[in-house]
Each structure stands twice: as C-alpha cells, then as structure tokens.
JSON list of C-alpha atoms in Angstrom, two decimals:
[
{"chain": "A", "resi": 1, "resn": "ALA", "atom": "CA", "xyz": [59.48, -5.89, 4.88]},
{"chain": "A", "resi": 2, "resn": "ASN", "atom": "CA", "xyz": [60.64, -8.00, 8.10]},
{"chain": "A", "resi": 3, "resn": "TYR", "atom": "CA", "xyz": [61.94, -5.82, 10.99]},
{"chain": "A", "resi": 4, "resn": "VAL", "atom": "CA", "xyz": [63.87, -7.24, 14.02]},
{"chain": "A", "resi": 5, "resn": "ILE", "atom": "CA", "xyz": [63.46, -4.77, 16.99]},
{"chain": "A", "resi": 6, "resn": "PRO", "atom": "CA", "xyz": [65.94, -5.35, 19.92]},
{"chain": "A", "resi": 7, "resn": "ILE", "atom": "CA", "xyz": [64.95, -4.89, 23.54]},
{"chain": "A", "resi": 8, "resn": "ALA", "atom": "CA", "xyz": [67.30, -3.68, 26.12]},
{"chain": "A", "resi": 9, "resn": "GLY", "atom": "CA", "xyz": [67.37, -1.16, 29.22]},
{"chain": "A", "resi": 10, "resn": "THR", "atom": "CA", "xyz": [68.12, -1.16, 32.90]},
{"chain": "A", "resi": 11, "resn": "PHE", "atom": "CA", "xyz": [65.81, -3.71, 33.84]},
{"chain": "A", "resi": 12, "resn": "GLY", "atom": "CA", "xyz": [68.20, -6.36, 33.57]},
{"chain": "A", "resi": 13, "resn": "ASP", "atom": "CA", "xyz": [66.84, -8.28, 30.60]},
{"chain": "A", "resi": 14, "resn": "THR", "atom": "CA", "xyz": [67.50, -8.46, 26.81]},
{"chain": "A", "resi": 15, "resn": "GLY", "atom": "CA", "xyz": [65.61, -9.67, 23.70]},
{"chain": "A", "resi": 16, "resn": "GLN", "atom": "CA", "xyz": [64.24, -9.04, 20.34]},
{"chain": "A", "resi": 17, "resn": "PHE", "atom": "CA", "xyz": [60.95, -9.21, 18.38]},
{"chain": "A", "resi": 18, "resn": "ALA", "atom": "CA", "xyz": [60.08, -9.45, 14.91]},
{"chain": "A", "resi": 19, "resn": "VAL", "atom": "CA", "xyz": [57.57, -7.33, 13.01]},
{"chain": "A", "resi": 20, "resn": "VAL", "atom": "CA", "xyz": [56.41, -7.94, 9.50]},
{"chain": "A", "resi": 21, "resn": "ILE", "atom": "CA", "xyz": [54.74, -4.74, 7.54]},
{"chain": "A", "resi": 22, "resn": "VAL", "atom": "CA", "xyz": [53.04, -6.03, 4.31]},
{"chain": "A", "resi": 23, "resn": "THR", "atom": "CA", "xyz": [52.75, -3.78, 1.35]},
{"chain": "A", "resi": 24, "resn": "ASP", "atom": "CA", "xyz": [48.80, -4.42, 1.41]},
{"chain": "A", "resi": 25, "resn": "ASP", "atom": "CA", "xyz": [47.24, -4.78, 4.76]},
{"chain": "A", "resi": 26, "resn": "GLN", "atom": "CA", "xyz": [43.77, -3.76, 4.04]},
{"chain": "A", "resi": 27, "resn": "VAL", "atom": "CA", "xyz": [40.89, -6.03, 2.55]},
{"chain": "A", "resi": 28, "resn": "VAL", "atom": "CA", "xyz": [38.26, -4.55, 0.76]},
{"chain": "A", "resi": 29, "resn": "VAL", "atom": "CA", "xyz": [34.76, -6.35, 1.32]},
{"chain": "A", "resi": 30, "resn": "ASN", "atom": "CA", "xyz": [32.02, -5.71, -1.44]},
{"chain": "A", "resi": 31, "resn": "ALA", "atom": "CA", "xyz": [28.49, -6.81, -1.27]},
{"chain": "A", "resi": 32, "resn": "THR", "atom": "CA", "xyz": [25.43, -5.93, -3.58]},
{"chain": "A", "resi": 33, "resn": "ILE", "atom": "CA", "xyz": [22.09, -5.57, -2.34]},
{"chain": "A", "resi": 34, "resn": "ASP", "atom": "CA", "xyz": [19.48, -6.08, -5.19]},
{"chain": "A", "resi": 35, "resn": "PRO", "atom": "CA", "xyz": [16.28, -3.94, -5.10]},
{"chain": "A", "resi": 36, "resn": "TYR", "atom": "CA", "xyz": [12.91, -5.58, -4.47]},
{"chain": "A", "resi": 37, "resn": "ILE", "atom": "CA", "xyz": [9.40, -4.88, -4.24]},
{"chain": "A", "resi": 38, "resn": "THR", "atom": "CA", "xyz": [6.66, -7.02, -2.86]},
{"chain": "A", "resi": 39, "resn": "PHE", "atom": "CA", "xyz": [3.00, -6.47, -3.25]},
{"chain": "A", "resi": 40, "resn": "THR", "atom": "CA", "xyz": [0.10, -8.85, -2.20]},
{"chain": "A", "resi": 41, "resn": "ILE", "atom": "CA", "xyz": [-3.63, -8.60, -2.61]},
{"chain": "A", "resi": 42, "resn": "THR", "atom": "CA", "xyz": [-6.08, -10.47, -0.44]},
{"chain": "A", "resi": 43, "resn": "THR", "atom": "CA", "xyz": [-9.65, -11.42, -0.99]},
{"chain": "A", "resi": 44, "resn": "ASN", "atom": "CA", "xyz": [-10.11, -11.01, -4.75]},
{"chain": "A", "resi": 45, "resn": "THR", "atom": "CA", "xyz": [-13.89, -11.11, -4.77]},
{"chain": "A", "resi": 46, "resn": "VAL", "atom": "CA", "xyz": [-15.84, -8.38, -2.85]},
{"chain": "A", "resi": 47, "resn": "THR", "atom": "CA", "xyz": [-19.59, -8.46, -2.37]},
{"chain": "A", "resi": 48, "resn": "LEU", "atom": "CA", "xyz": [-21.25, -5.24, -1.29]},
{"chain": "A", "resi": 49, "resn": "THR", "atom": "CA", "xyz": [-24.22, -5.74, 1.13]},
{"chain": "A", "resi": 50, "resn": "LYS", "atom": "CA", "xyz": [-25.99, -3.45, 3.43]},
{"chain": "A", "resi": 51, "resn": "SER", "atom": "CA", "xyz": [-25.90, -3.62, 7.34]},
{"chain": "A", "resi": 52, "resn": "GLY", "atom": "CA", "xyz": [-27.18, -6.98, 8.61]},
{"chain": "A", "resi": 53, "resn": "GLY", "atom": "CA", "xyz": [-26.79, -8.49, 5.27]},
{"chain": "A", "resi": 54, "resn": "GLY", "atom": "CA", "xyz": [-28.91, -8.34, 1.81]},
{"chain": "A", "resi": 55, "resn": "ASN", "atom": "CA", "xyz": [-28.75, -6.09, -1.06]},
{"chain": "A", "resi": 56, "resn": "PRO", "atom": "CA", "xyz": [-28.21, -2.59, -0.81]},
{"chain": "A", "resi": 57, "resn": "SER", "atom": "CA", "xyz": [-31.16, 0.04, -1.73]},
{"chain": "A", "resi": 58, "resn": "TYR", "atom": "CA", "xyz": [-32.11, 3.56, -1.78]},
{"chain": "A", "resi": 59, "resn": "THR", "atom": "CA", "xyz": [-32.23, 3.55, 1.96]},
{"chain": "A", "resi": 60, "resn": "SER", "atom": "CA", "xyz": [-29.34, 1.38, 2.82]},
{"chain": "A", "resi": 61, "resn": "THR", "atom": "CA", "xyz": [-25.68, 1.68, 1.90]},
{"chain": "A", "resi": 62, "resn": "GLY", "atom": "CA", "xyz": [-23.91, -1.34, 0.41]},
{"chain": "A", "resi": 63, "resn": "TYR", "atom": "CA", "xyz": [-20.36, -1.93, 1.64]},
{"chain": "A", "resi": 64, "resn": "ASN", "atom": "CA", "xyz": [-17.75, -5.00, 1.91]},
{"chain": "A", "resi": 65, "resn": "GLN", "atom": "CA", "xyz": [-18.16, -6.93, 5.19]},
{"chain": "A", "resi": 66, "resn": "GLY", "atom": "CA", "xyz": [-16.52, -9.97, 6.41]},
{"chain": "A", "resi": 67, "resn": "ALA", "atom": "CA", "xyz": [-13.10, -10.91, 5.04]},
{"chain": "A", "resi": 68, "resn": "ALA", "atom": "CA", "xyz": [-11.28, -7.66, 4.24]},
{"chain": "A", "resi": 69, "resn": "ASN", "atom": "CA", "xyz": [-9.86, -6.95, 0.88]},
{"chain": "A", "resi": 70, "resn": "THR", "atom": "CA", "xyz": [-6.08, -5.85, 1.45]},
{"chain": "A", "resi": 71, "resn": "LEU", "atom": "CA", "xyz": [-3.13, -4.40, -0.37]},
{"chain": "A", "resi": 72, "resn": "ALA", "atom": "CA", "xyz": [0.34, -5.10, 1.28]},
{"chain": "A", "resi": 73, "resn": "ALA", "atom": "CA", "xyz": [3.39, -3.28, -0.11]},
{"chain": "A", "resi": 74, "resn": "ALA", "atom": "CA", "xyz": [6.99, -2.96, 0.88]},
{"chain": "A", "resi": 75, "resn": "THR", "atom": "CA", "xyz": [10.47, -2.31, -1.01]},
{"chain": "A", "resi": 76, "resn": "ASN", "atom": "CA", "xyz": [14.00, -1.38, -0.19]},
{"chain": "A", "resi": 77, "resn": "GLY", "atom": "CA", "xyz": [14.06, 0.98, -3.08]},
{"chain": "A", "resi": 78, "resn": "ALA", "atom": "CA", "xyz": [15.43, 4.41, -1.96]},
{"chain": "A", "resi": 79, "resn": "THR", "atom": "CA", "xyz": [12.53, 6.46, -3.28]},
{"chain": "A", "resi": 80, "resn": "GLY", "atom": "CA", "xyz": [9.85, 3.90, -2.39]},
{"chain": "A", "resi": 81, "resn": "TYR", "atom": "CA", "xyz": [6.62, 2.82, -4.22]},
{"chain": "A", "resi": 82, "resn": "THR", "atom": "CA", "xyz": [3.37, 4.04, -5.58]},
{"chain": "A", "resi": 83, "resn": "ILE", "atom": "CA", "xyz": [0.20, 2.01, -5.63]},
{"chain": "A", "resi": 84, "resn": "THR", "atom": "CA", "xyz": [-2.39, 2.81, -8.32]},
{"chain": "A", "resi": 85, "resn": "TYR", "atom": "CA", "xyz": [-5.85, 1.56, -9.38]},
{"chain": "A", "resi": 86, "resn": "ASN", "atom": "CA", "xyz": [-7.85, 1.54, -12.73]},
{"chain": "A", "resi": 87, "resn": "GLY", "atom": "CA", "xyz": [-11.34, 0.17, -13.48]},
{"chain": "A", "resi": 88, "resn": "ALA", "atom": "CA", "xyz": [-14.80, 1.32, -14.20]},
{"chain": "A", "resi": 89, "resn": "THR", "atom": "CA", "xyz": [-17.37, 1.97, -12.03]},
{"chain": "A", "resi": 90, "resn": "LEU", "atom": "CA", "xyz": [-20.04, -0.57, -11.22]},
{"chain": "A", "resi": 91, "resn": "THR", "atom": "CA", "xyz": [-22.02, -1.79, -14.57]},
{"chain": "A", "resi": 92, "resn": "SER", "atom": "CA", "xyz": [-24.66, -4.06, -15.52]},
{"chain": "A", "resi": 93, "resn": "GLY", "atom": "CA", "xyz": [-24.80, -4.17, -19.36]},
{"chain": "A", "resi": 94, "resn": "ALA", "atom": "CA", "xyz": [-25.97, -0.40, -20.34]},
{"chain": "A", "resi": 95, "resn": "TYR", "atom": "CA", "xyz": [-26.80, 0.44, -16.70]},
{"chain": "A", "resi": 96, "resn": "THR", "atom": "CA", "xyz": [-24.01, 2.25, -14.39]},
{"chain": "A", "resi": 97, "resn": "ILE", "atom": "CA", "xyz": [-23.73, 3.51, -11.07]},
{"chain": "A", "resi": 98, "resn": "ASP", "atom": "CA", "xyz": [-22.12, 7.05, -10.88]},
{"chain": "A", "resi": 99, "resn": "ALA", "atom": "CA", "xyz": [-18.44, 7.05, -9.47]},
{"chain": "A", "resi": 100, "resn": "MET", "atom": "CA", "xyz": [-17.75, 9.40, -6.82]},
{"chain": "A", "resi": 101, "resn": "ALA", "atom": "CA", "xyz": [-15.46, 11.74, -8.90]},
{"chain": "A", "resi": 102, "resn": "VAL", "atom": "CA", "xyz": [-14.95, 14.03, -5.87]},
{"chain": "A", "resi": 103, "resn": "LYS", "atom": "CA", "xyz": [-14.29, 12.71, -2.19]},
{"chain": "A", "resi": 104, "resn": "ALA", "atom": "CA", "xyz": [-17.65, 12.95, -0.38]},
{"chain": "A", "resi": 105, "resn": "VAL", "atom": "CA", "xyz": [-19.58, 11.03, 2.36]},
{"chain": "A", "resi": 106, "resn": "SER", "atom": "CA", "xyz": [-21.75, 8.11, 1.79]},
{"chain": "A", "resi": 107, "resn": "SER", "atom": "CA", "xyz": [-25.25, 9.41, 0.97]},
{"chain": "A", "resi": 108, "resn": "THR", "atom": "CA", "xyz": [-28.07, 6.98, 0.63]},
{"chain": "A", "resi": 109, "resn": "GLY", "atom": "CA", "xyz": [-30.55, 7.90, -2.02]},
{"chain": "A", "resi": 110, "resn": "THR", "atom": "CA", "xyz": [-27.79, 8.98, -4.39]},
{"chain": "A", "resi": 111, "resn": "GLU", "atom": "CA", "xyz": [-25.84, 6.98, -6.93]},
{"chain": "A", "resi": 112, "resn": "GLN", "atom": "CA", "xyz": [-22.35, 6.75, -5.48]},
{"chain": "A", "resi": 113, "resn": "PHE", "atom": "CA", "xyz": [-19.62, 4.08, -5.89]},
{"chain": "A", "resi": 114, "resn": "GLY", "atom": "CA", "xyz": [-16.36, 4.90, -3.94]},
{"chain": "A", "resi": 115, "resn": "ILE", "atom": "CA", "xyz": [-13.17, 3.42, -1.98]},
{"chain": "A", "resi": 116, "resn": "ASN", "atom": "CA", "xyz": [-11.00, 4.77, 0.82]},
{"chain": "A", "resi": 117, "resn": "LEU", "atom": "CA", "xyz": [-8.23, 3.22, 2.94]},
{"chain": "A", "resi": 118, "resn": "LYS", "atom": "CA", "xyz": [-9.63, 4.12, 6.48]},
{"chain": "A", "resi": 119, "resn": "ASP", "atom": "CA", "xyz": [-11.24, 2.79, 9.32]},
{"chain": "A", "resi": 120, "resn": "ASN", "atom": "CA", "xyz": [-14.76, 4.12, 8.73]},
{"chain": "A", "resi": 121, "resn": "ALA", "atom": "CA", "xyz": [-17.89, 4.59, 11.16]},
{"chain": "A", "resi": 122, "resn": "ALA", "atom": "CA", "xyz": [-20.50, 5.53, 8.37]},
{"chain": "A", "resi": 123, "resn": "PRO", "atom": "CA", "xyz": [-20.53, 2.65, 7.31]},
{"chain": "A", "resi": 124, "resn": "ASN", "atom": "CA", "xyz": [-18.89, 0.89, 10.00]},
{"chain": "A", "resi": 125, "resn": "THR", "atom": "CA", "xyz": [-16.17, -0.95, 8.18]},
{"chain": "A", "resi": 126, "resn": "GLY", "atom": "CA", "xyz": [-12.39, -0.83, 7.10]},
{"chain": "A", "resi": 127, "resn": "ALA", "atom": "CA", "xyz": [-9.12, -0.43, 9.08]},
{"chain": "A", "resi": 128, "resn": "GLU", "atom": "CA", "xyz": [-6.24, 1.93, 9.24]},
{"chain": "A", "resi": 129, "resn": "PRO", "atom": "CA", "xyz": [-3.02, 1.02, 7.43]},
{"chain": "A", "resi": 130, "resn": "VAL", "atom": "CA", "xyz": [-0.68, -1.18, 9.49]},
{"chain": "A", "resi": 131, "resn": "GLY", "atom": "CA", "xyz": [3.11, -1.26, 9.49]},
{"chain": "A", "resi": 132, "resn": "GLY", "atom": "CA", "xyz": [5.86, 0.34, 7.48]},
{"chain": "A", "resi": 133, "resn": "SER", "atom": "CA", "xyz": [5.73, 4.05, 6.31]},
{"chain": "A", "resi": 134, "resn": "GLY", "atom": "CA", "xyz": [3.30, 3.74, 3.43]},
{"chain": "A", "resi": 135, "resn": "THR", "atom": "CA", "xyz": [0.26, 6.16, 3.39]},
{"chain": "A", "resi": 136, "resn": "PRO", "atom": "CA", "xyz": [-2.93, 6.58, 1.42]},
{"chain": "A", "resi": 137, "resn": "ALA", "atom": "CA", "xyz": [-3.30, 9.48, -1.02]},
{"chain": "A", "resi": 138, "resn": "ALA", "atom": "CA", "xyz": [-4.90, 12.29, 0.24]},
{"chain": "A", "resi": 139, "resn": "ASP", "atom": "CA", "xyz": [-8.40, 11.50, -1.54]},
{"chain": "A", "resi": 140, "resn": "TYR", "atom": "CA", "xyz": [-8.61, 8.12, 0.27]},
{"chain": "A", "resi": 141, "resn": "ASN", "atom": "CA", "xyz": [-7.15, 8.99, 3.72]},
{"chain": "A", "resi": 142, "resn": "THR", "atom": "CA", "xyz": [-10.22, 10.78, 5.24]},
{"chain": "A", "resi": 143, "resn": "VAL", "atom": "CA", "xyz": [-12.57, 8.72, 7.52]},
{"chain": "A", "resi": 144, "resn": "ASP", "atom": "CA", "xyz": [-16.15, 8.27, 5.96]},
{"chain": "A", "resi": 145, "resn": "GLN", "atom": "CA", "xyz": [-15.31, 9.97, 2.99]},
{"chain": "A", "resi": 146, "resn": "PHE", "atom": "CA", "xyz": [-14.92, 8.12, -0.37]},
{"chain": "A", "resi": 147, "resn": "LYS", "atom": "CA", "xyz": [-13.89, 8.44, -4.09]},
{"chain": "A", "resi": 148, "resn": "PHE", "atom": "CA", "xyz": [-13.27, 6.48, -7.15]},
{"chain": "A", "resi": 149, "resn": "VAL", "atom": "CA", "xyz": [-11.93, 7.83, -10.54]},
{"chain": "A", "resi": 150, "resn": "ALA", "atom": "CA", "xyz": [-13.45, 5.65, -13.18]},
{"chain": "A", "resi": 151, "resn": "GLY", "atom": "CA", "xyz": [-11.39, 4.55, -16.21]},
{"chain": "A", "resi": 152, "resn": "THR", "atom": "CA", "xyz": [-8.33, 6.53, -15.27]},
{"chain": "A", "resi": 153, "resn": "THR", "atom": "CA", "xyz": [-5.11, 5.20, -13.56]},
{"chain": "A", "resi": 154, "resn": "THR", "atom": "CA", "xyz": [-5.12, 6.83, -10.15]},
{"chain": "A", "resi": 155, "resn": "THR", "atom": "CA", "xyz": [-2.57, 7.03, -7.36]},
{"chain": "A", "resi": 156, "resn": "LEU", "atom": "CA", "xyz": [-4.11, 5.19, -4.34]},
{"chain": "A", "resi": 157, "resn": "ALA", "atom": "CA", "xyz": [-1.17, 5.07, -1.83]},
{"chain": "A", "resi": 158, "resn": "SER", "atom": "CA", "xyz": [2.59, 5.47, -1.64]},
{"chain": "A", "resi": 159, "resn": "ALA", "atom": "CA", "xyz": [5.75, 5.48, 0.29]},
{"chain": "A", "resi": 160, "resn": "ALA", "atom": "CA", "xyz": [8.61, 7.91, -0.34]},
{"chain": "A", "resi": 161, "resn": "ALA", "atom": "CA", "xyz": [11.59, 5.72, 1.13]},
{"chain": "A", "resi": 162, "resn": "PRO", "atom": "CA", "xyz": [12.40, 2.41, 1.68]},
{"chain": "A", "resi": 163, "resn": "THR", "atom": "CA", "xyz": [9.64, 0.70, 3.89]},
{"chain": "A", "resi": 164, "resn": "ALA", "atom": "CA", "xyz": [8.54, -2.48, 5.61]},
{"chain": "A", "resi": 165, "resn": "THR", "atom": "CA", "xyz": [5.36, -3.79, 4.72]},
{"chain": "A", "resi": 166, "resn": "THR", "atom": "CA", "xyz": [2.34, -1.44, 4.95]},
{"chain": "A", "resi": 167, "resn": "THR", "atom": "CA", "xyz": [-1.03, -3.24, 4.76]},
{"chain": "A", "resi": 168, "resn": "PHE", "atom": "CA", "xyz": [-3.80, -1.20, 3.48]},
{"chain": "A", "resi": 169, "resn": "THR", "atom": "CA", "xyz": [-7.69, -2.21, 3.81]},
{"chain": "A", "resi": 170, "resn": "VAL", "atom": "CA", "xyz": [-9.71, -1.08, 1.06]},
{"chain": "A", "resi": 171, "resn": "THR", "atom": "CA", "xyz": [-13.41, -0.15, 1.72]},
{"chain": "A", "resi": 172, "resn": "TYR", "atom": "CA", "xyz": [-15.85, -0.24, -1.05]},
{"chain": "A", "resi": 173, "resn": "ILE", "atom": "CA", "xyz": [-19.21, 1.46, -0.56]},
{"chain": "A", "resi": 174, "resn": "VAL", "atom": "CA", "xyz": [-22.31, 1.68, -3.16]},
{"chain": "A", "resi": 175, "resn": "ASN", "atom": "CA", "xyz": [-25.50, 3.98, -2.75]},
{"chain": "A", "resi": 176, "resn": "VAL", "atom": "CA", "xyz": [-28.28, 3.88, -5.33]},
{"chain": "A", "resi": 177, "resn": "ALA", "atom": "CA", "xyz": [-31.25, 6.28, -6.18]},
{"chain": "A", "resi": 178, "resn": "ALA", "atom": "CA", "xyz": [-34.87, 5.20, -6.20]},
{"chain": "A", "resi": 179, "resn": "VAL", "atom": "CA", "xyz": [-34.77, 4.88, -10.00]},
{"chain": "A", "resi": 180, "resn": "THR", "atom": "CA", "xyz": [-31.51, 3.21, -10.18]},
{"chain": "A", "resi": 181, "resn": "GLU", "atom": "CA", "xyz": [-32.06, 0.17, -12.43]},
{"chain": "A", "resi": 182, "resn": "ALA", "atom": "CA", "xyz": [-32.61, -3.31, -10.97]},
{"chain": "A", "resi": 183, "resn": "ALA", "atom": "CA", "xyz": [-29.84, -5.34, -12.09]},
{"chain": "A", "resi": 184, "resn": "ALA", "atom": "CA", "xyz": [-26.53, -7.31, -10.90]},
{"chain": "A", "resi": 185, "resn": "TYR", "atom": "CA", "xyz": [-23.77, -4.77, -11.31]},
{"chain": "A", "resi": 186, "resn": "GLN", "atom": "CA", "xyz": [-20.06, -5.61, -11.39]},
{"chain": "A", "resi": 187, "resn": "THR", "atom": "CA", "xyz": [-16.53, -4.33, -11.99]},
{"chain": "A", "resi": 188, "resn": "THR", "atom": "CA", "xyz": [-13.08, -5.25, -12.16]},
{"chain": "A", "resi": 189, "resn": "ILE", "atom": "CA", "xyz": [-10.41, -3.10, -10.42]},
{"chain": "A", "resi": 190, "resn": "THR", "atom": "CA", "xyz": [-6.82, -3.57, -11.19]},
{"chain": "A", "resi": 191, "resn": "TYR", "atom": "CA", "xyz": [-4.39, -2.62, -8.49]},
{"chain": "A", "resi": 192, "resn": "ILE", "atom": "CA", "xyz": [-0.55, -2.20, -9.46]},
{"chain": "A", "resi": 193, "resn": "ALA", "atom": "CA", "xyz": [2.26, -1.35, -7.14]},
{"chain": "A", "resi": 194, "resn": "THR", "atom": "CA", "xyz": [5.51, 0.27, -8.98]},
{"chain": "A", "resi": 195, "resn": "GLY", "atom": "CA", "xyz": [8.89, 1.22, -7.61]},
{"chain": "A", "resi": 196, "resn": "ASN", "atom": "CA", "xyz": [9.63, 5.12, -7.52]},
{"chain": "A", "resi": 197, "resn": "PHE", "atom": "CA", "xyz": [12.62, 6.12, -9.59]}
]
C-alpha cells in the first residue's frame, strides 16, 4: 500500500514523505548452464624411430619424436571425465609385437609395445600433463615405465571434478627381439573421452 509519514518535532520544520510497499518486492533470476565436455587430439599419425633417426632394432628402442601426439580434455561436469583407449598391438599380417600387459621399463632386445603420459628420460621423450586437474591413470603415470592393454577398453586418464583443459602427451615405445620378423608394423588406437555420471 501507499503510506504518508509526517515529519515534525522541535527543530522548527514540518513535512511528510510517501512510502510505497509493494506486495512482491523480490525478483527471482534464473539461468541454466548446459553441461559440456571438450576433447581434442593432435598429431593423428605417429612414426616410431630410434634416437637420431632410422628404424628401431633389437639394440635400439623406437619412440615418437618430433610433433607430439596430445590429448586435451575439459568439462564442467560435476564428476569430471574419463579418457579410455582401445586398439591392437603393432601388427603386420600374421606378425605381432608383444604388448606390455604389465607396466615396465623399456628393454631393448625384448618385444615391447607400450605407452605412458609422462616426461621420460629413457627414452628421452614425452611431457608432463599441463593445465586443469586431469591426471593419468596409475599404470601410465610413472616416468620411464610403459604399458599397453591390447584389444580391451582401458582407462588412460581422468578428472574427478569440473576442470579446465588438461593436455596429456602420449609417448609410444617399441622394442623388438633379434628374431622379430622384418615387416612394416601398424596399429590404430581409438581414444574416447566420456563424462562421468
């Protein structure tokens, strides 16, 4: 309603002022923020060569050099995201190179194919994750140790809460035995980023 309030007193002046009190004096403001997840992969072709160049051998580890293969993920989802991978080991027709089913160091003279997400010294390649709060899974978060689970969807990295972009650099290594068949080996690995629910 409208109210008129008089003013008077011993100060020698008088007057009045009006006050309006409305029934609903509050404004409810609404906004909906949509969930999002982003995932970017750079360098979609990786060639594994030995230090200084050339094909790997039973005395020289092959690894990715030059332009890095990176995975960058971010989300505002309350429970974060998970990055997984799936793919076969290096294969050429009937020939295969053993995947590193258990996390281990690079060992020349032994068939190995593995990956990690660290800045390694042996071989000297890779980088630490940068930005955000994403972290590699335990099997891919140790310097100079590698693993690859062939043919099974496997967790590679994750974040447990909303996070800005974390960029992971993937290191790939290959070692061969003296009797590993001479051939051109290849695999295709699929990476998937999924929001956690």
